[in-house]
mmCIF file with all atom_site columns, C-alpha atoms in Angstrom:
data_model
loop_
_atom_site.group_PDB
_atom_site.id
_atom_site.type_symbol
_atom_site.label_atom_id
_atom_site.label_alt_id
_atom_site.label_comp_id
_atom_site.label_asym_id
_atom_site.label_entity_id
_atom_site.label_seq_id
_atom_site.pdbx_PDB_ins_code
_atom_site.Cartn_x
_atom_site.Cartn_y
_atom_site.Cartn_z
_atom_site.occupancy
_atom_site.B_iso_or_equiv
_atom_site.pdbx_formal_charge
_atom_site.auth_seq_id
_atom_site.auth_comp_id
_atom_site.auth_asym_id
_atom_site.auth_atom_id
_atom_site.pdbx_PDB_model_num
ATOM 1   C CA . UNK L 1 1   ? 15.335 -22.092 -10.166 1.00 81.00 ? 14  UNK L CA 1
ATOM 2   C CA . UNK L 1 2   ? 16.987 -23.479 -7.090  1.00 94.00 ? 15  UNK L CA 1
ATOM 3   C CA . UNK L 1 3   ? 16.768 -21.386 -4.167  1.00 97.00 ? 16  UNK L CA 1
ATOM 4   C CA . UNK L 1 4   ? 19.959 -19.859 -2.578  1.00 97.00 ? 17  UNK L CA 1
ATOM 5   C CA . UNK L 1 5   ? 20.405 -19.666 1.156   1.00 98.00 ? 18  UNK L CA 1
ATOM 6   C CA . UNK L 1 6   ? 22.613 -16.846 2.150   1.00 97.00 ? 19  UNK L CA 1
ATOM 7   C CA . UNK L 1 7   ? 24.300 -17.077 5.299   1.00 95.00 ? 20  UNK L CA 1
ATOM 8   C CA . UNK L 1 8   ? 27.643 -18.072 7.356   1.00 93.00 ? 21  UNK L CA 1
ATOM 9   C CA . UNK L 1 9   ? 28.118 -21.685 7.904   1.00 93.00 ? 22  UNK L CA 1
ATOM 10  C CA . UNK L 1 10  ? 28.970 -21.582 11.627  1.00 92.00 ? 23  UNK L CA 1
ATOM 11  C CA . UNK L 1 11  ? 25.833 -19.389 12.494  1.00 93.00 ? 24  UNK L CA 1
ATOM 12  C CA . UNK L 1 12  ? 22.921 -21.860 14.300  1.00 95.00 ? 25  UNK L CA 1
ATOM 13  C CA . UNK L 1 13  ? 20.010 -20.200 12.854  1.00 96.00 ? 26  UNK L CA 1
ATOM 14  C CA . UNK L 1 14  ? 21.653 -20.910 9.406   1.00 97.00 ? 27  UNK L CA 1
ATOM 15  C CA . UNK L 1 15  ? 22.320 -24.697 10.631  1.00 97.00 ? 28  UNK L CA 1
ATOM 16  C CA . UNK L 1 16  ? 18.725 -24.620 11.644  1.00 98.00 ? 29  UNK L CA 1
ATOM 17  C CA . UNK L 1 17  ? 17.544 -23.832 7.951   1.00 98.00 ? 30  UNK L CA 1
ATOM 18  C CA . UNK L 1 18  ? 19.996 -26.045 6.644   1.00 98.00 ? 31  UNK L CA 1
ATOM 19  C CA . UNK L 1 19  ? 18.886 -28.847 8.415   1.00 97.00 ? 32  UNK L CA 1
ATOM 20  C CA . UNK L 1 20  ? 15.045 -28.171 7.423   1.00 98.00 ? 33  UNK L CA 1
ATOM 21  C CA . UNK L 1 21  ? 16.157 -27.977 3.953   1.00 98.00 ? 34  UNK L CA 1
ATOM 22  C CA . UNK L 1 22  ? 17.872 -31.111 4.018   1.00 97.00 ? 35  UNK L CA 1
ATOM 23  C CA . UNK L 1 23  ? 15.093 -32.862 5.831   1.00 97.00 ? 36  UNK L CA 1
ATOM 24  C CA . UNK L 1 24  ? 12.424 -31.673 3.347   1.00 96.00 ? 37  UNK L CA 1
ATOM 25  C CA . UNK L 1 25  ? 14.527 -32.479 0.391   1.00 96.00 ? 38  UNK L CA 1
ATOM 26  C CA . UNK L 1 26  ? 14.929 -29.303 -0.627  1.00 96.00 ? 39  UNK L CA 1
ATOM 27  C CA . UNK L 1 27  ? 17.941 -28.551 -3.309  1.00 96.00 ? 40  UNK L CA 1
ATOM 28  C CA . UNK L 1 28  ? 19.410 -24.930 -2.663  1.00 97.00 ? 41  UNK L CA 1
ATOM 29  C CA . UNK L 1 29  ? 22.485 -23.251 -3.235  1.00 97.00 ? 42  UNK L CA 1
ATOM 30  C CA . UNK L 1 30  ? 24.290 -21.795 -0.176  1.00 98.00 ? 43  UNK L CA 1
ATOM 31  C CA . UNK L 1 31  ? 26.011 -18.492 -0.280  1.00 97.00 ? 44  UNK L CA 1
ATOM 32  C CA . UNK L 1 32  ? 28.617 -17.836 2.446   1.00 96.00 ? 45  UNK L CA 1
ATOM 33  C CA . UNK L 1 33  ? 28.809 -14.222 2.291   1.00 90.00 ? 46  UNK L CA 1
ATOM 34  C CA . UNK L 1 34  ? 31.497 -14.297 5.164   1.00 86.00 ? 47  UNK L CA 1
ATOM 35  C CA . UNK L 1 35  ? 34.025 -15.821 2.184   1.00 91.00 ? 48  UNK L CA 1
ATOM 36  C CA . UNK L 1 36  ? 32.274 -14.698 -0.835  1.00 93.00 ? 49  UNK L CA 1
ATOM 37  C CA . UNK L 1 37  ? 30.864 -11.334 0.383   1.00 91.00 ? 50  UNK L CA 1
ATOM 38  C CA . UNK L 1 38  ? 27.526 -9.792  -0.671  1.00 94.00 ? 51  UNK L CA 1
ATOM 39  C CA . UNK L 1 39  ? 26.721 -7.143  -3.140  1.00 94.00 ? 52  UNK L CA 1
ATOM 40  C CA . UNK L 1 40  ? 25.000 -3.981  -3.087  1.00 96.00 ? 53  UNK L CA 1
ATOM 41  C CA . UNK L 1 41  ? 22.500 -4.797  -5.517  1.00 95.00 ? 54  UNK L CA 1
ATOM 42  C CA . UNK L 1 42  ? 21.070 -7.930  -3.121  1.00 95.00 ? 55  UNK L CA 1
ATOM 43  C CA . UNK L 1 43  ? 21.538 -5.553  -0.246  1.00 96.00 ? 56  UNK L CA 1
ATOM 44  C CA . UNK L 1 44  ? 19.602 -2.884  -1.674  1.00 97.00 ? 57  UNK L CA 1
ATOM 45  C CA . UNK L 1 45  ? 16.751 -5.760  -2.787  1.00 96.00 ? 58  UNK L CA 1
ATOM 46  C CA . UNK L 1 46  ? 16.531 -7.148  0.591   1.00 97.00 ? 59  UNK L CA 1
ATOM 47  C CA . UNK L 1 47  ? 16.231 -3.834  2.295   1.00 97.00 ? 60  UNK L CA 1
ATOM 48  C CA . UNK L 1 48  ? 13.694 -2.590  -0.077  1.00 96.00 ? 61  UNK L CA 1
ATOM 49  C CA . UNK L 1 49  ? 11.552 -5.696  0.241   1.00 96.00 ? 62  UNK L CA 1
ATOM 50  C CA . UNK L 1 50  ? 12.046 -5.971  4.134   1.00 97.00 ? 63  UNK L CA 1
ATOM 51  C CA . UNK L 1 51  ? 13.149 -2.518  5.374   1.00 97.00 ? 64  UNK L CA 1
ATOM 52  C CA . UNK L 1 52  ? 16.694 -2.077  6.747   1.00 97.00 ? 65  UNK L CA 1
ATOM 53  C CA . UNK L 1 53  ? 15.057 -2.735  10.256  1.00 96.00 ? 66  UNK L CA 1
ATOM 54  C CA . UNK L 1 54  ? 14.718 -6.524  9.418   1.00 96.00 ? 67  UNK L CA 1
ATOM 55  C CA . UNK L 1 55  ? 17.849 -7.094  7.223   1.00 97.00 ? 68  UNK L CA 1
ATOM 56  C CA . UNK L 1 56  ? 20.336 -5.345  9.850   1.00 97.00 ? 69  UNK L CA 1
ATOM 57  C CA . UNK L 1 57  ? 21.144 -7.494  12.786  1.00 94.00 ? 70  UNK L CA 1
ATOM 58  C CA . UNK L 1 58  ? 21.234 -5.365  15.653  1.00 93.00 ? 71  UNK L CA 1
ATOM 59  C CA . UNK L 1 59  ? 21.160 -7.955  18.196  1.00 91.00 ? 72  UNK L CA 1
ATOM 60  C CA . UNK L 1 60  ? 24.162 -9.332  17.092  1.00 88.00 ? 73  UNK L CA 1
ATOM 61  C CA . UNK L 1 61  ? 28.087 -8.932  18.409  1.00 90.00 ? 74  UNK L CA 1
ATOM 62  C CA . UNK L 1 62  ? 29.384 -7.484  15.562  1.00 91.00 ? 75  UNK L CA 1
ATOM 63  C CA . UNK L 1 63  ? 26.803 -4.431  15.689  1.00 93.00 ? 76  UNK L CA 1
ATOM 64  C CA . UNK L 1 64  ? 26.742 -3.930  19.145  1.00 92.00 ? 77  UNK L CA 1
ATOM 65  C CA . UNK L 1 65  ? 30.499 -3.634  18.961  1.00 94.00 ? 78  UNK L CA 1
ATOM 66  C CA . UNK L 1 66  ? 30.274 -0.438  16.679  1.00 93.00 ? 79  UNK L CA 1
ATOM 67  C CA . UNK L 1 67  ? 31.446 2.657   17.948  1.00 92.00 ? 80  UNK L CA 1
ATOM 68  C CA . UNK L 1 68  ? 28.168 4.685   18.950  1.00 92.00 ? 81  UNK L CA 1
ATOM 69  C CA . UNK L 1 69  ? 28.713 7.279   16.364  1.00 91.00 ? 82  UNK L CA 1
ATOM 70  C CA . UNK L 1 70  ? 28.282 4.249   13.851  1.00 91.00 ? 83  UNK L CA 1
ATOM 71  C CA . UNK L 1 71  ? 25.039 2.997   15.073  1.00 90.00 ? 84  UNK L CA 1
ATOM 72  C CA . UNK L 1 72  ? 23.672 6.731   15.404  1.00 91.00 ? 85  UNK L CA 1
ATOM 73  C CA . UNK L 1 73  ? 21.197 7.979   12.627  1.00 92.00 ? 86  UNK L CA 1
ATOM 74  C CA . UNK L 1 74  ? 20.603 4.819   11.028  1.00 95.00 ? 87  UNK L CA 1
ATOM 75  C CA . UNK L 1 75  ? 18.994 4.800   7.559   1.00 96.00 ? 88  UNK L CA 1
ATOM 76  C CA . UNK L 1 76  ? 18.542 2.763   4.607   1.00 96.00 ? 89  UNK L CA 1
ATOM 77  C CA . UNK L 1 77  ? 21.965 3.972   3.350   1.00 95.00 ? 90  UNK L CA 1
ATOM 78  C CA . UNK L 1 78  ? 24.051 3.745   6.374   1.00 96.00 ? 91  UNK L CA 1
ATOM 79  C CA . UNK L 1 79  ? 22.572 0.258   7.027   1.00 96.00 ? 92  UNK L CA 1
ATOM 80  C CA . UNK L 1 80  ? 23.873 -0.864  3.639   1.00 96.00 ? 93  UNK L CA 1
ATOM 81  C CA . UNK L 1 81  ? 26.717 0.476   4.266   1.00 96.00 ? 94  UNK L CA 1
ATOM 82  C CA . UNK L 1 82  ? 27.576 -1.133  7.541   1.00 95.00 ? 95  UNK L CA 1
ATOM 83  C CA . UNK L 1 83  ? 26.247 -4.756  6.281   1.00 96.00 ? 96  UNK L CA 1
ATOM 84  C CA . UNK L 1 84  ? 28.772 -4.223  3.223   1.00 95.00 ? 97  UNK L CA 1
ATOM 85  C CA . UNK L 1 85  ? 31.663 -3.682  5.108   1.00 93.00 ? 98  UNK L CA 1
ATOM 86  C CA . UNK L 1 86  ? 30.786 -6.602  7.429   1.00 92.00 ? 99  UNK L CA 1
ATOM 87  C CA . UNK L 1 87  ? 28.272 -8.842  6.499   1.00 93.00 ? 100 UNK L CA 1
ATOM 88  C CA . UNK L 1 88  ? 28.133 -10.513 9.496   1.00 90.00 ? 101 UNK L CA 1
ATOM 89  C CA . UNK L 1 89  ? 25.512 -7.592  10.473  1.00 94.00 ? 102 UNK L CA 1
ATOM 90  C CA . UNK L 1 90  ? 23.132 -9.200  7.960   1.00 95.00 ? 103 UNK L CA 1
ATOM 91  C CA . UNK L 1 91  ? 20.140 -11.315 9.518   1.00 95.00 ? 104 UNK L CA 1
ATOM 92  C CA . UNK L 1 92  ? 20.579 -14.752 8.667   1.00 95.00 ? 105 UNK L CA 1
ATOM 93  C CA . UNK L 1 93  ? 19.859 -16.817 6.924   1.00 97.00 ? 106 UNK L CA 1
ATOM 94  C CA . UNK L 1 94  ? 18.486 -15.070 3.848   1.00 97.00 ? 107 UNK L CA 1
ATOM 95  C CA . UNK L 1 95  ? 16.607 -17.498 1.765   1.00 98.00 ? 108 UNK L CA 1
ATOM 96  C CA . UNK L 1 96  ? 16.181 -16.133 -2.042  1.00 97.00 ? 109 UNK L CA 1
ATOM 97  C CA . UNK L 1 97  ? 13.361 -18.292 -3.775  1.00 96.00 ? 110 UNK L CA 1
ATOM 98  C CA . UNK L 1 98  ? 13.790 -16.245 -6.792  1.00 91.00 ? 111 UNK L CA 1
ATOM 99  C CA . UNK L 1 99  ? 10.535 -13.988 -6.891  1.00 87.00 ? 112 UNK L CA 1
ATOM 100 C CA . UNK L 1 100 ? 10.850 -13.509 -3.021  1.00 94.00 ? 113 UNK L CA 1
ATOM 101 C CA . UNK L 1 101 ? 12.849 -13.865 -0.267  1.00 96.00 ? 114 UNK L CA 1
ATOM 102 C CA . UNK L 1 102 ? 12.787 -15.016 3.476   1.00 98.00 ? 115 UNK L CA 1
ATOM 103 C CA . UNK L 1 103 ? 14.540 -13.055 6.265   1.00 97.00 ? 116 UNK L CA 1
ATOM 104 C CA . UNK L 1 104 ? 15.510 -15.158 9.531   1.00 96.00 ? 117 UNK L CA 1
ATOM 105 C CA . UNK L 1 105 ? 14.390 -18.890 9.796   1.00 97.00 ? 118 UNK L CA 1
ATOM 106 C CA . UNK L 1 106 ? 10.944 -20.020 11.187  1.00 96.00 ? 119 UNK L CA 1
ATOM 107 C CA . UNK L 1 107 ? 10.186 -23.394 10.198  1.00 97.00 ? 120 UNK L CA 1
ATOM 108 C CA . UNK L 1 108 ? 6.594  -22.647 9.554   1.00 97.00 ? 121 UNK L CA 1
ATOM 109 C CA . UNK L 1 109 ? 7.304  -19.957 6.690   1.00 96.00 ? 122 UNK L CA 1
ATOM 110 C CA . UNK L 1 110 ? 9.892  -22.227 5.112   1.00 97.00 ? 123 UNK L CA 1
ATOM 111 C CA . UNK L 1 111 ? 6.686  -24.834 5.035   1.00 96.00 ? 124 UNK L CA 1
ATOM 112 C CA . UNK L 1 112 ? 4.455  -22.238 3.641   1.00 96.00 ? 125 UNK L CA 1
ATOM 113 C CA . UNK L 1 113 ? 7.099  -21.213 0.930   1.00 94.00 ? 126 UNK L CA 1
ATOM 114 C CA . UNK L 1 114 ? 7.458  -24.886 -0.178  1.00 91.00 ? 127 UNK L CA 1
ATOM 115 C CA . UNK L 1 115 ? 4.023  -26.051 0.275   1.00 88.00 ? 128 UNK L CA 1
#
């Protein structure tokens, strides 16, 4: 299976992950969820594996710009709804390796995944 990297192309962290994959000769598909969107099933899977607190990017400008009411009383369901409405709130990148996913980019975790 070819890994799939989910993200948006202009994100610096996604760019770093793509450079790492390219430099290490890893073939991958890129899914731009700004253009192609993301479905509920993927988000539910990622949240089940990593927790909504990891998958939802609360440090980004999109989340911080939300009205306080939207940011209050967050749980998995509400976080998934926010990320479906605005995929730029998903922590980037998400690397789908088939049997598991990595959220964010850390070179040592990518190295271990492809060792």
